[in-house]
PDB file of C-alpha atoms in Angstrom:
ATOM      1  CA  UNK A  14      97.400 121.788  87.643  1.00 73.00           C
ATOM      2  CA  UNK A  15      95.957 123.444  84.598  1.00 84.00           C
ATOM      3  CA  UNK A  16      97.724 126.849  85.263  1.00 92.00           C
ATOM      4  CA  UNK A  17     100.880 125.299  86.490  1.00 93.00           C
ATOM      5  CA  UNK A  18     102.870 125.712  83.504  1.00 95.00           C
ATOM      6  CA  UNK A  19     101.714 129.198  83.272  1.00 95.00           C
ATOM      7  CA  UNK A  20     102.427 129.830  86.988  1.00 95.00           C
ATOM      8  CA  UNK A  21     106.309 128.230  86.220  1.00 96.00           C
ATOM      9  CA  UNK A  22     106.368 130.615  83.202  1.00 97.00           C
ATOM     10  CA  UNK A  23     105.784 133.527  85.268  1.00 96.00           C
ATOM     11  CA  UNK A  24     108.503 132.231  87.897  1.00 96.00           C
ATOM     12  CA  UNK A  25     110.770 132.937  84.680  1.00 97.00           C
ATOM     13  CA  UNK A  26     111.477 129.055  83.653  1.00 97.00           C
ATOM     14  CA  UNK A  27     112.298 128.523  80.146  1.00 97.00           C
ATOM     15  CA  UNK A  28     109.614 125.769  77.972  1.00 96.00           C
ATOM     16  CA  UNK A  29     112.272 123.594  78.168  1.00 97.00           C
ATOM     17  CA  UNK A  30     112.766 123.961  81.673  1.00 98.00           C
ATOM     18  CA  UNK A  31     108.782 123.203  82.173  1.00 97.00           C
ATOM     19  CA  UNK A  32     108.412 120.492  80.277  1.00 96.00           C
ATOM     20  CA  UNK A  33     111.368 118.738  82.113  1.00 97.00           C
ATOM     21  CA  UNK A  34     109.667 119.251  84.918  1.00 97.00           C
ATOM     22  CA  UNK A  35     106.067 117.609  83.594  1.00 95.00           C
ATOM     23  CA  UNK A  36     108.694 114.489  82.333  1.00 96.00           C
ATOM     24  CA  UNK A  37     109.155 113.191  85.407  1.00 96.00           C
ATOM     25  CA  UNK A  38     105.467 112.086  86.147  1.00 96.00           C
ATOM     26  CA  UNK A  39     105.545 109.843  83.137  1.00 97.00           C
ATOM     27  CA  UNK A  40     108.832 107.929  83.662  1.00 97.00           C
ATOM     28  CA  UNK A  41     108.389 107.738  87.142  1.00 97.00           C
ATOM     29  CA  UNK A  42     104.676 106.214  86.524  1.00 96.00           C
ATOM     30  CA  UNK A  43     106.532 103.268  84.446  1.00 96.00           C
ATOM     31  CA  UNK A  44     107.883 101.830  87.568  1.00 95.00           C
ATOM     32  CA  UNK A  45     106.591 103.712  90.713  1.00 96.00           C
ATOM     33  CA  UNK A  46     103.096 102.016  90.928  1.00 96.00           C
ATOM     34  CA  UNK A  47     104.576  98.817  91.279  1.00 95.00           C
ATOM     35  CA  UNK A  48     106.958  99.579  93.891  1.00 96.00           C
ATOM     36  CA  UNK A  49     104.421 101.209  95.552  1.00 95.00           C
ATOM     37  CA  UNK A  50     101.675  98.101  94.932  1.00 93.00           C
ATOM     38  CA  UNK A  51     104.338  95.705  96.095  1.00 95.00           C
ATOM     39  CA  UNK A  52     105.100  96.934  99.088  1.00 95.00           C
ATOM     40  CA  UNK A  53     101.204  97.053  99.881  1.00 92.00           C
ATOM     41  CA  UNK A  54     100.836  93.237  98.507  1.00 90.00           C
ATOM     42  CA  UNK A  55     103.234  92.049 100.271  1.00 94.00           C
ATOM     43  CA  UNK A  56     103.140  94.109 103.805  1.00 93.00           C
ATOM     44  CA  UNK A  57      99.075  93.240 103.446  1.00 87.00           C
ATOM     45  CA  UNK A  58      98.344  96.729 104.755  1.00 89.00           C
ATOM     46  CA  UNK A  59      97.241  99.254 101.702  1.00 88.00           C
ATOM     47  CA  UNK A  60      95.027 100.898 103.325  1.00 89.00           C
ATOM     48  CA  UNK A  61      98.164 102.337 105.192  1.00 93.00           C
ATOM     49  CA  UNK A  62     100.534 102.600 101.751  1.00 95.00           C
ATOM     50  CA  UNK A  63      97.507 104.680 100.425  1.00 94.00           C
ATOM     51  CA  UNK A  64      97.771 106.569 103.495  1.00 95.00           C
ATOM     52  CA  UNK A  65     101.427 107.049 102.899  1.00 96.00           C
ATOM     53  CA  UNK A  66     101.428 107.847  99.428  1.00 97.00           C
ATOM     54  CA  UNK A  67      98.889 110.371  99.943  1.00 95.00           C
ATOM     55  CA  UNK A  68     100.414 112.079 102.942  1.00 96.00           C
ATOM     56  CA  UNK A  69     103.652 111.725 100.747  1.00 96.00           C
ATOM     57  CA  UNK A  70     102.131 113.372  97.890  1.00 96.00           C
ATOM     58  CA  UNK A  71     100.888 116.188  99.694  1.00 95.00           C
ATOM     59  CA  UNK A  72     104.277 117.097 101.785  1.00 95.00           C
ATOM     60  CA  UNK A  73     106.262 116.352  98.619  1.00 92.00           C
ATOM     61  CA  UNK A  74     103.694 119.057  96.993  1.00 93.00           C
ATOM     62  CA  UNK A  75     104.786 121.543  99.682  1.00 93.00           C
ATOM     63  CA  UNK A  76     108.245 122.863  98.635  1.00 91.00           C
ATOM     64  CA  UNK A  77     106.558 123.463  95.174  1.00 91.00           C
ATOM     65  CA  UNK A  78     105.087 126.501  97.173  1.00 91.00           C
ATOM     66  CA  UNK A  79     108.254 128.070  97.980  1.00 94.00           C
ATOM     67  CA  UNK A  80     110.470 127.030  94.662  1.00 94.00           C
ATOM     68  CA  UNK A  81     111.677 129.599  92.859  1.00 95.00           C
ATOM     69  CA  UNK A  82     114.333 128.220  90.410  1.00 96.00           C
ATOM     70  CA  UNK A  83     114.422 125.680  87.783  1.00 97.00           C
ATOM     71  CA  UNK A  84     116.079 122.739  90.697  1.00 96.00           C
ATOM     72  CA  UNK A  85     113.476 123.515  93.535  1.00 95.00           C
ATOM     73  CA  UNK A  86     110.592 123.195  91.123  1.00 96.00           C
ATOM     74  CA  UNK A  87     112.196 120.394  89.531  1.00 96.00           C
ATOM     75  CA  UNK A  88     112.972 118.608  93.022  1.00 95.00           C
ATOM     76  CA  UNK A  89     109.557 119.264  94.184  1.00 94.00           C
ATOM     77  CA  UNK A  90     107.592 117.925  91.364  1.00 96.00           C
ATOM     78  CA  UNK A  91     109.641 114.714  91.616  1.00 96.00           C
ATOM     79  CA  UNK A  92     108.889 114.461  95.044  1.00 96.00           C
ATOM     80  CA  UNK A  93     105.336 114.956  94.656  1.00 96.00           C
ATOM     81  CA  UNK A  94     105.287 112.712  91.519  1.00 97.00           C
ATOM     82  CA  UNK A  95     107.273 109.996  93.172  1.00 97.00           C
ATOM     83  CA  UNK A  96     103.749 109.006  95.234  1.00 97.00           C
ATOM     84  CA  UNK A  97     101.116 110.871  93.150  1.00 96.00           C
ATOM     85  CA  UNK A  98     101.211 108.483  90.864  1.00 96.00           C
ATOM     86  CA  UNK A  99     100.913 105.536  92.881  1.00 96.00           C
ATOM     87  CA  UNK A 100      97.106 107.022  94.567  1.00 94.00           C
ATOM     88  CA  UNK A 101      94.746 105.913  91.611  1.00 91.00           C
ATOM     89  CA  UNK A 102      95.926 102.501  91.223  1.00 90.00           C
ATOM     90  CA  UNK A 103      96.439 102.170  95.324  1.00 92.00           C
ATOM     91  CA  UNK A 104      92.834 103.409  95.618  1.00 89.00           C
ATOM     92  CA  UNK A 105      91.435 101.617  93.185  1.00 87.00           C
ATOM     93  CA  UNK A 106      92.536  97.976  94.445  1.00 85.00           C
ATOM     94  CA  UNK A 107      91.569  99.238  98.210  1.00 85.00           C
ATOM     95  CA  UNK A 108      88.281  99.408  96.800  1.00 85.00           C
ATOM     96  CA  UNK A 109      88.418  96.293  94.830  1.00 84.00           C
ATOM     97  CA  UNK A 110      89.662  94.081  98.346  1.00 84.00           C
ATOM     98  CA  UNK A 111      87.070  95.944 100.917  1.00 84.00           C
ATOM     99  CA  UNK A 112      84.082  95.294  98.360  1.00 88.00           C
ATOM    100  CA  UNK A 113      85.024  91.295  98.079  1.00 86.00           C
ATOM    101  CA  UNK A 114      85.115  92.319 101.880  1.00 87.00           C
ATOM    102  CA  UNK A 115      81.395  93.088 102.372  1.00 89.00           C
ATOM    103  CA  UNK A 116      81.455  96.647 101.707  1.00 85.00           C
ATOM    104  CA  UNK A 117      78.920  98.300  99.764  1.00 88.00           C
ATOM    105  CA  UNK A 118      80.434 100.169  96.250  1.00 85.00           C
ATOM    106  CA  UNK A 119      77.737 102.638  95.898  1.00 87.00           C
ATOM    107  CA  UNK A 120      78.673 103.635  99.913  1.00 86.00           C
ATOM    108  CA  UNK A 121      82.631 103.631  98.643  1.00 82.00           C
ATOM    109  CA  UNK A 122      82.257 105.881  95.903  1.00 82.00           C
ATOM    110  CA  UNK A 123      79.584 107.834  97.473  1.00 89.00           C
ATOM    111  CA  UNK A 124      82.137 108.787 100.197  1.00 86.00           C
ATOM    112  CA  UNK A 125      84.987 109.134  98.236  1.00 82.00           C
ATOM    113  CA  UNK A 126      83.057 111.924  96.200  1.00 89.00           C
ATOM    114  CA  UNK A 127      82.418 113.780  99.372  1.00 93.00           C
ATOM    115  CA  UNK A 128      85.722 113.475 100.198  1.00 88.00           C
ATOM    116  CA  UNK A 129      87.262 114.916  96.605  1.00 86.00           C
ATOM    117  CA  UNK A 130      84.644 117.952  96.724  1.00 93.00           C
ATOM    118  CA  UNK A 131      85.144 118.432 100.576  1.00 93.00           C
ATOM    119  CA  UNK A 132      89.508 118.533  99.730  1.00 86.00           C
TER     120      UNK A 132
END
């Protein structure tokens, strides 16, 4: 995301326009995670509300590839935000439950790693 605001420049978006757009992370992380953590606390399946936040994240990423104006980018990052910031903290606690589970952290994070460079 480090060129992103550069990239939104060059679609001809105004700074005010951009940083909008990088609001809506923040004030959707105030209450999304919980919504998000709820639903996998009390459904007492997160490994499949990771699964859907991350699948959610990535097609809610998707019309960012083909926004051109200030309300597709705008509607796109929301999208995308409105489950990208619910992965760490989902992640995290999946972790947390299969380890008091019998797993084996080193294996965990060992795997996960692979999986971030493979991605």
């Amino acid at each position: 995301m480090t060129f992103l605001p550069a990239y939104l420049r060059g679609l001809g978006l105004s700074g005010r326009e951009i940083s909008t757009v990088f609001t809506v992370t923040p004030l959707l992380a105030l209450v999304v995670p919980l919504a998000w953590a709820y639903l996998a606390d009390r459904t007492q399946r997160h490994d499949r509300v990771l699964r859907v936040v991350v699948g959610g994240a990535w097609l809610g990423f998707l019309p960012m590839l083909f926004a051109r104006s200030f309300a597709g980018v705008f509607t796109g990052w929301a999208l995308y935000a409105l489950f990208a910031v619910a992965v760490g903290g989902l992640a995290d606690a999946f972790a947390v439950a299969r380890v008091r589970a019998g797993a084996v952290y080193g294996r965990l994070r060992l795997w996960g790693s692979v999986g971030y460079v493979v991605a």
